[in-house]
XYZ file of C-alpha atoms in Angstrom:
522
model
C -2.355 -6.031 7.187
C -3.796 -3.248 9.135
C -1.668 -2.868 11.691
C 1.545 -4.391 11.008
C 3.672 -2.419 13.708
C 2.566 -1.125 17.404
C 0.864 2.917 16.846
C 3.210 5.033 17.704
C 4.085 6.643 21.069
C 3.020 3.674 23.296
C 6.774 4.906 25.136
C 4.947 8.243 25.732
C 1.897 6.835 27.716
C 4.367 4.714 29.613
C 6.773 7.503 30.666
C 3.376 9.680 31.754
C 2.301 7.859 34.508
C 3.723 8.464 37.701
C 5.129 5.373 40.012
C 2.634 5.147 42.293
C 2.885 1.631 43.574
C 6.779 0.285 42.896
C 6.875 -3.249 41.527
C 9.883 -4.534 44.566
C 9.732 -8.390 43.474
C 6.508 -8.549 41.702
C 8.341 -6.731 38.777
C 8.695 -9.942 36.767
C 5.406 -10.959 37.195
C 3.948 -7.248 36.095
C 6.233 -7.594 32.647
C 4.952 -11.056 32.331
C 1.087 -9.780 32.148
C 1.321 -6.663 30.074
C 3.295 -8.443 27.729
C 1.071 -11.262 27.102
C -1.778 -8.572 27.411
C -0.517 -6.948 24.565
C 0.797 -9.031 22.638
C -2.712 -10.725 22.179
C -4.042 -7.448 20.953
C -0.285 -7.208 18.274
C -0.933 -10.965 17.494
C -5.071 -10.491 16.362
C -4.480 -7.185 14.603
C -1.453 -9.232 12.510
C -3.084 -12.921 12.550
C -6.597 -11.706 11.180
C -5.290 -10.183 7.939
C -3.809 -13.663 7.268
C -7.114 -14.818 7.924
C -8.992 -12.701 5.489
C -8.711 -14.630 2.367
C -10.057 -17.730 3.964
C -12.789 -16.403 5.882
C -13.991 -14.650 2.473
C -13.927 -17.737 1.028
C -15.180 -20.285 3.625
C -18.120 -17.551 4.910
C -19.024 -16.784 1.730
C -18.279 -13.186 2.440
C -17.425 -10.416 0.296
C -14.310 -7.676 0.236
C -16.968 -5.475 2.099
C -17.902 -7.560 4.598
C -14.283 -8.836 5.288
C -13.119 -4.905 5.735
C -15.789 -4.706 8.106
C -14.033 -7.758 9.889
C -10.843 -5.234 10.732
C -12.904 -2.304 11.061
C -15.224 -3.023 13.735
C -12.277 -3.883 15.534
C -10.637 -0.906 14.548
C -13.064 1.359 15.262
C -13.891 1.158 19.040
C -10.465 0.418 19.753
C -9.664 4.061 18.086
C -12.737 5.588 19.892
C -12.451 4.100 23.154
C -8.789 4.053 23.621
C -8.238 7.035 24.819
C -11.435 6.836 27.448
C -9.850 3.225 28.330
C -6.916 5.157 29.464
C -8.797 7.134 31.770
C -11.053 4.708 32.901
C -7.754 2.649 34.363
C -7.104 5.747 36.245
C -10.301 6.196 37.678
C -11.394 2.826 38.627
C -7.748 0.701 39.121
C -5.684 0.289 36.323
C -5.185 -3.559 36.958
C -9.019 -3.632 37.490
C -9.370 -2.075 34.033
C -6.865 -4.228 32.542
C -8.116 -7.614 33.746
C -11.860 -6.330 32.687
C -10.276 -5.538 29.115
C -8.232 -9.214 28.891
C -11.736 -10.947 29.609
C -14.181 -9.372 27.314
C -11.292 -9.646 24.616
C -11.508 -13.404 25.329
C -15.122 -13.920 25.773
C -15.262 -11.821 22.104
C -12.845 -13.983 20.822
C -14.608 -17.334 21.880
C -17.272 -15.728 19.858
C -15.287 -14.972 17.037
C -14.164 -18.896 16.870
C -17.676 -20.411 16.843
C -19.180 -17.454 14.726
C -21.517 -19.343 12.589
C -21.650 -16.451 9.596
C -19.818 -13.172 8.513
C -22.384 -11.107 10.055
C -21.715 -12.777 13.804
C -18.232 -12.440 13.399
C -18.405 -8.763 12.423
C -20.311 -8.167 15.788
C -17.771 -10.063 18.017
C -14.680 -8.240 16.076
C -16.304 -5.023 17.679
C -16.824 -6.612 20.836
C -12.800 -7.147 20.688
C -12.406 -3.920 19.998
C -13.827 -2.507 23.279
C -11.778 -5.269 24.858
C -8.602 -3.858 23.020
C -9.458 -0.631 24.045
C -9.450 -1.009 27.705
C -6.086 -3.584 27.691
C -4.014 -1.800 25.498
C -3.581 1.335 27.507
C -4.279 0.062 30.295
C -1.048 -2.429 30.225
C 1.419 0.949 29.220
C -0.243 2.369 32.342
C 0.443 -0.731 34.767
C 4.351 -0.363 33.702
C 4.344 3.154 34.079
C 2.417 3.114 37.579
C 4.365 0.239 38.830
C 8.126 1.010 37.955
C 10.171 4.114 39.281
C 11.956 6.480 36.401
C 15.374 4.936 37.092
C 13.877 1.001 36.463
C 11.138 2.037 33.771
C 13.668 2.632 30.296
C 14.821 -1.246 31.311
C 10.969 -2.161 31.448
C 9.802 -0.247 28.384
C 12.647 -2.074 26.628
C 12.077 -5.694 27.531
C 8.001 -5.028 26.791
C 8.932 -3.431 23.295
C 11.396 -6.334 22.746
C 8.867 -8.825 23.580
C 5.593 -7.269 21.837
C 7.921 -6.949 18.393
C 8.930 -10.752 18.540
C 5.210 -11.699 18.600
C 4.103 -9.011 15.694
C 6.719 -10.983 13.688
C 5.726 -14.375 14.845
C 1.917 -13.764 14.661
C 1.661 -14.417 11.406
C 3.150 -16.976 10.492
C 1.195 -18.730 13.614
C -1.745 -17.792 12.009
C -1.046 -18.901 8.908
C -0.283 -22.307 9.804
C -3.117 -22.418 12.227
C -5.439 -21.749 9.435
C -3.718 -24.194 7.186
C -3.220 -27.012 9.818
C -6.603 -26.515 11.714
C -9.171 -23.796 11.177
C -9.170 -20.057 11.082
C -11.497 -20.033 13.839
C -8.200 -21.320 15.839
C -6.659 -17.837 14.946
C -9.132 -16.452 17.540
C -9.355 -19.231 20.134
C -5.687 -19.270 20.923
C -6.597 -16.052 22.718
C -8.473 -17.757 25.464
C -5.669 -20.091 27.580
C -3.272 -17.167 26.724
C -6.128 -14.625 28.689
C -6.534 -16.822 31.329
C -2.684 -16.803 31.864
C -3.043 -12.924 32.112
C -5.665 -12.711 34.508
C -4.471 -15.364 37.062
C -0.788 -13.473 37.125
C -2.249 -10.110 37.495
C -4.949 -11.122 40.105
C -1.823 -12.735 42.060
C 0.638 -10.695 41.398
C 0.658 -7.427 39.952
C -0.568 -4.386 42.046
C -3.569 -2.179 41.644
C -2.794 1.575 40.946
C -5.054 4.762 40.245
C -5.365 8.331 40.285
C -7.696 10.208 42.763
C -7.032 13.375 40.802
C -7.578 12.390 37.178
C -10.464 14.432 35.748
C -14.053 13.526 34.411
C -14.210 10.585 31.534
C -15.365 11.985 28.349
C -17.990 9.445 27.611
C -20.109 11.892 25.439
C -17.024 12.691 23.753
C -16.638 8.587 22.868
C -19.927 7.949 21.828
C -19.500 11.075 19.417
C -16.268 9.533 17.710
C -17.979 6.194 17.853
C -20.667 7.170 16.065
C -19.086 9.830 13.478
C -16.541 7.868 12.619
C -18.559 4.242 12.237
C -21.467 6.189 10.286
C -18.595 7.544 7.611
C -16.663 4.034 7.582
C -20.170 2.317 6.635
C -21.017 4.825 4.113
C -17.781 4.389 2.816
C -17.778 0.848 2.613
C -21.346 0.508 1.166
C -20.123 2.719 -1.438
C -18.988 -0.120 -3.477
C -22.460 -0.962 -4.407
C -23.067 2.456 -5.506
C -23.371 6.378 -4.231
C -27.200 6.458 -3.335
C -29.140 8.486 -0.755
C -27.968 6.231 2.297
C -24.406 6.299 1.325
C -24.542 10.106 0.892
C -26.968 10.339 3.884
C -24.093 8.253 6.322
C -21.090 9.984 5.216
C -22.818 13.076 5.724
C -24.122 12.290 9.242
C -20.927 10.913 10.049
C -18.942 14.513 9.076
C -21.567 16.270 11.393
C -21.400 14.003 14.164
C -17.356 14.618 14.178
C -17.956 18.616 13.653
C -19.824 17.836 17.265
C -17.248 15.977 18.527
C -14.823 18.815 17.955
C -17.155 21.395 18.994
C -17.624 19.388 22.379
C -13.602 19.069 22.816
C -13.123 22.287 22.645
C -15.707 23.649 24.964
C -15.034 20.808 27.921
C -12.688 21.058 30.963
C -11.085 17.703 30.797
C -11.905 16.233 27.301
C -10.399 12.748 25.856
C -8.814 14.649 22.664
C -7.371 17.981 24.212
C -7.634 20.153 20.874
C -5.093 23.322 22.686
C -2.517 20.675 22.076
C -2.985 21.133 18.358
C -1.852 24.929 18.783
C 2.098 23.573 18.859
C 2.963 23.621 15.093
C 5.371 20.431 15.632
C 2.735 18.077 17.591
C 0.271 19.125 14.814
C 3.043 18.479 12.311
C 3.416 15.143 14.203
C 0.280 13.935 14.111
C -0.438 15.146 10.221
C 2.865 12.963 9.422
C 1.372 10.198 11.526
C -2.094 10.382 9.491
C -0.905 10.114 6.519
C 1.879 7.750 6.744
C -0.263 5.152 9.397
C -2.931 5.804 6.212
C -0.681 4.327 3.744
C 0.827 1.210 5.897
C -2.709 0.558 7.121
C -4.854 1.026 3.882
C -2.628 -0.288 1.781
C -1.100 -3.625 3.706
C -4.695 -4.660 4.206
C -4.864 -5.902 0.572
C -1.564 -7.407 0.492
C -2.705 -10.783 2.307
C -5.081 -10.787 -0.779
C -2.456 -10.683 -3.359
C 0.029 -12.984 -2.385
C -2.780 -16.024 -1.353
C -5.472 -15.019 -3.961
C -3.077 -13.525 -6.546
C 0.377 -15.354 -6.571
C -0.570 -18.483 -4.470
C 1.042 -18.769 -1.656
C -0.050 -20.751 1.011
C -1.576 -18.681 4.234
C 1.763 -19.492 6.463
C 3.972 -18.545 3.480
C 2.041 -15.196 3.412
C 2.350 -14.964 7.115
C 6.258 -15.347 6.419
C 6.334 -12.264 3.569
C 6.042 -10.031 6.308
C 8.170 -11.038 8.979
C 11.345 -8.836 7.783
C 9.399 -5.727 8.828
C 9.136 -6.532 12.542
C 12.548 -7.902 12.608
C 13.934 -4.561 10.923
C 11.717 -2.623 13.228
C 13.047 -4.506 16.438
C 16.871 -4.754 15.802
C 16.789 -0.639 14.485
C 14.534 0.610 16.984
C 17.944 2.038 19.431
C 19.645 3.085 16.234
C 16.774 5.199 15.103
C 16.342 6.134 18.607
C 20.318 7.661 18.263
C 19.199 9.737 15.195
C 17.132 12.108 17.143
C 20.402 12.756 19.698
C 22.758 13.167 16.639
C 20.261 15.247 14.021
C 17.056 16.052 16.011
C 13.463 14.559 15.149
C 12.838 16.416 11.927
C 15.519 14.816 9.376
C 14.378 11.747 10.281
C 10.977 12.211 9.956
C 11.244 13.514 6.234
C 14.175 11.025 5.097
C 11.752 8.323 6.669
C 8.653 8.495 5.230
C 10.508 9.252 1.481
C 11.906 6.135 2.299
C 9.104 4.435 2.909
C 7.308 5.673 -0.059
C 10.224 4.088 -1.838
C 9.153 1.007 -0.145
C 5.203 1.652 -1.608
C 6.534 2.151 -4.937
C 8.594 -1.355 -5.010
C 5.322 -3.023 -3.404
C 3.428 -1.906 -6.607
C 6.008 -3.708 -8.825
C 5.322 -7.190 -8.801
C 2.792 -8.499 -11.530
C 2.153 -12.796 -11.212
C 4.253 -15.218 -10.154
C 8.281 -14.884 -9.597
C 10.284 -15.663 -6.294
C 8.857 -14.075 -3.546
C 13.028 -12.655 -2.725
C 12.735 -10.866 -6.268
C 9.403 -9.413 -6.051
C 7.796 -8.493 -2.521
C 11.457 -9.213 -0.329
C 12.983 -6.141 -1.328
C 9.860 -4.136 -0.897
C 9.116 -5.405 2.479
C 12.680 -4.204 3.608
C 13.119 -1.181 2.236
C 9.644 -0.356 3.749
C 11.153 -1.417 7.090
C 13.804 0.666 6.710
C 11.705 3.663 6.150
C 9.439 3.138 9.317
C 12.647 2.260 11.132
C 13.777 5.975 10.269
C 10.664 7.288 11.762
C 8.959 5.905 14.381
C 11.189 6.673 17.464
C 11.879 10.581 16.067
C 8.140 10.700 15.891
C 7.165 9.616 19.630
C 10.230 11.828 20.583
C 8.823 14.998 18.684
C 5.217 14.043 19.788
C 6.734 14.036 23.410
C 8.705 17.070 23.496
C 6.050 19.390 21.516
C 3.968 19.951 24.833
C 4.230 20.919 28.453
C 5.554 17.709 30.499
C 1.909 17.473 32.365
C 0.426 16.611 28.560
C 2.578 13.962 27.865
C 0.126 11.379 28.644
C -2.746 12.858 26.569
C -0.350 14.019 23.946
C 1.178 10.562 23.733
C -2.628 9.086 23.729
C -3.760 11.576 20.829
C -0.892 10.385 18.141
C -1.625 6.866 19.020
C -5.275 6.947 18.510
C -4.669 9.304 15.018
C -2.856 6.236 14.160
C -5.759 3.809 14.393
C -8.329 6.270 13.162
C -5.874 6.695 9.598
C -5.758 2.841 9.239
C -9.279 2.697 9.913
C -10.506 5.880 7.544
C -7.767 4.183 4.472
C -9.456 0.714 4.308
C -12.467 2.128 3.717
C -11.415 4.430 1.215
C -8.717 2.549 -0.910
C -11.146 -0.193 -0.585
C -13.651 1.726 -2.982
C -10.856 3.182 -5.207
C -9.831 -0.910 -5.323
C -12.521 -1.837 -6.505
C -13.304 0.850 -9.093
C -10.238 0.350 -10.603
C -10.132 -3.443 -10.759
C -13.748 -3.012 -12.686
C -11.962 -0.830 -14.852
C -9.517 -3.180 -15.586
C -11.715 -6.525 -15.871
C -14.053 -4.698 -18.344
C -10.670 -3.974 -20.527
C -9.685 -7.786 -20.475
C -13.344 -8.930 -20.697
C -13.266 -6.985 -24.158
C -11.086 -9.924 -25.859
C -13.080 -12.767 -24.710
C -16.203 -13.849 -26.026
C -18.512 -14.710 -23.178
C -22.133 -15.054 -23.270
C -24.724 -12.702 -21.737
C -25.466 -15.195 -19.106
C -21.448 -15.471 -17.904
C -21.307 -11.519 -18.410
C -24.364 -11.188 -15.474
C -23.067 -14.138 -13.490
C -19.718 -12.231 -13.290
C -21.045 -8.797 -12.364
C -22.517 -10.032 -9.469
C -19.225 -11.333 -8.464
C -16.724 -8.301 -8.557
C -17.529 -7.208 -4.956
C -15.189 -10.226 -4.416
C -12.280 -9.075 -6.684
C -9.816 -12.184 -6.769
C -12.172 -14.056 -5.295
C -14.834 -14.364 -7.971
C -15.874 -17.148 -8.617
C -15.932 -18.405 -12.572
C -19.506 -18.824 -14.532
C -19.910 -22.504 -15.057
C -20.030 -23.714 -18.388
C -16.518 -22.340 -19.097
C -14.334 -24.172 -21.430
C -10.709 -24.887 -20.306
C -9.655 -22.487 -22.378
C -11.951 -19.704 -21.891
C -12.215 -20.288 -17.859
C -8.240 -19.916 -17.687
C -8.180 -16.831 -19.746
C -10.758 -15.358 -17.311
C -9.415 -16.545 -14.333
C -5.640 -14.811 -15.233
C -7.928 -11.869 -16.699
C -9.349 -11.181 -12.923
C -6.067 -11.670 -11.347
C -4.794 -9.184 -13.992
C -7.293 -6.725 -12.801
C -6.340 -7.201 -9.190
C -3.070 -5.959 -9.821
C -4.121 -3.606 -11.794
C -5.913 -2.180 -8.336
C -3.339 -3.042 -6.097
C -0.859 -1.358 -7.764
C -3.022 1.209 -8.156
C -3.306 1.323 -4.187
C 0.258 1.045 -3.919
C 0.797 4.185 -5.638
C -1.223 5.964 -3.717
C 0.326 4.929 -0.622
C 3.526 6.417 -2.021
C 1.687 9.066 -2.089
C 0.356 9.881 1.308
C 4.079 8.528 2.451
C 5.643 11.355 0.183
C 3.092 13.968 1.805
C 3.349 12.716 5.404
C 7.700 13.851 4.095
C 6.705 16.771 3.324
C 4.079 17.667 6.770
C 7.735 17.048 8.241
C 9.565 19.371 6.297
C 6.989 21.949 6.656
C 5.938 21.848 10.155
C 8.377 19.809 12.385
C 10.781 22.696 14.212
C 14.167 22.076 13.419
C 15.346 22.302 16.803
C 17.387 19.033 18.272
C 14.715 17.649 20.734
C 16.247 15.120 22.920
C 15.168 11.465 23.186
């Protein structure tokens, strides 16, 4: 699941907004609108992952195709989320928030009626544009509507309800897939969007910042082009490294270099590079890049394992990860207290190390076995590890820069977490396919398959565990081949989880080497 929890530093974005228009009697409606709006995006990011195996089957899509279903959304959110926040400061936070919800709803309708995988990918990109407007908009509205003495309670309610929706989303998605259709995973957003727009226009006060800096549109375009080109090259590499793949990756790197050059020269960049002069800020973002790459990249493949290999229903697969957000929710206050007692550095060393153990446990199960003895312990340990480090990570980022840069610093860290997942899904997908092919070749050596059957399988490898068996096989050979495909997927899954564990360990080392030892107040 590519985004099983909210990205870090959401609270920093909220705290950074001055209260320009106190809520007074509209406080309840402001929270209802922002919670429902944020929940649309959070539910969608978790529910879609449960739907991916079904999408692959019903739309005759390859693994690369369903990767794009996730990546097209993540690309536009990651590249535009900083601009989305600034746009709200310019044009009005409520206006941009409502626009984001409307775009998200229109894109959800398109996703729900898409006749093929190509249109679904394009619609998901449009959904990402809507998400890039509504996500920072909901945070900014809370920050601008509540005075400092009420903001903590507002943040607590917002975080609590969005945690609940993050937990319920995959289960709801699984039930919709089994009971109705995968299309309802997207169509369910329409009534939610209508409610959010009505409440926002009627009850949410408008606010803006007339002194905000100019928008960095060129930076946003370069970020989309650079990240998109790199991701395209990495995903297409599954079909072999040809001139198009190498050219796309090289072009993406050059464009991203141009983006960094532009950001270093602008007076008001979307990503202020001077923030990275702080050793703690750089360390916190390196930790974020590594840890969220492990989390997003590895857990993209979990629903495929549960549904296509382990035989879980869509609802059961959605429920399998529910302990994670529940642990995050109940331990959030305890995690915040760790910063007061020990500073941010120690939890940021220990938390990722615990998460690494969780990834290691995720690699242990083979085929079959009870959920409680296979994946449940891994999910619990992973949840504990992330719970230890998420609040200290937010605190470290916010305390590493001057107060006037807290909003920018929080936004950058939030974007880094999304970019990490975006790139990791592409890279780990390529690693997964190579390992799957190597393992499958070893298993096929023990089977007596005809040349025609082997050629048929070669065309199916890109589908991984959803590969279709060649026609005309005997029952015994078909069963053996089906098991060989499942075992090959498990081998690839274990390698991906091992890499995720190493990335988590590397993030722990980044905290040990770069986060300052001083105690940071939460």
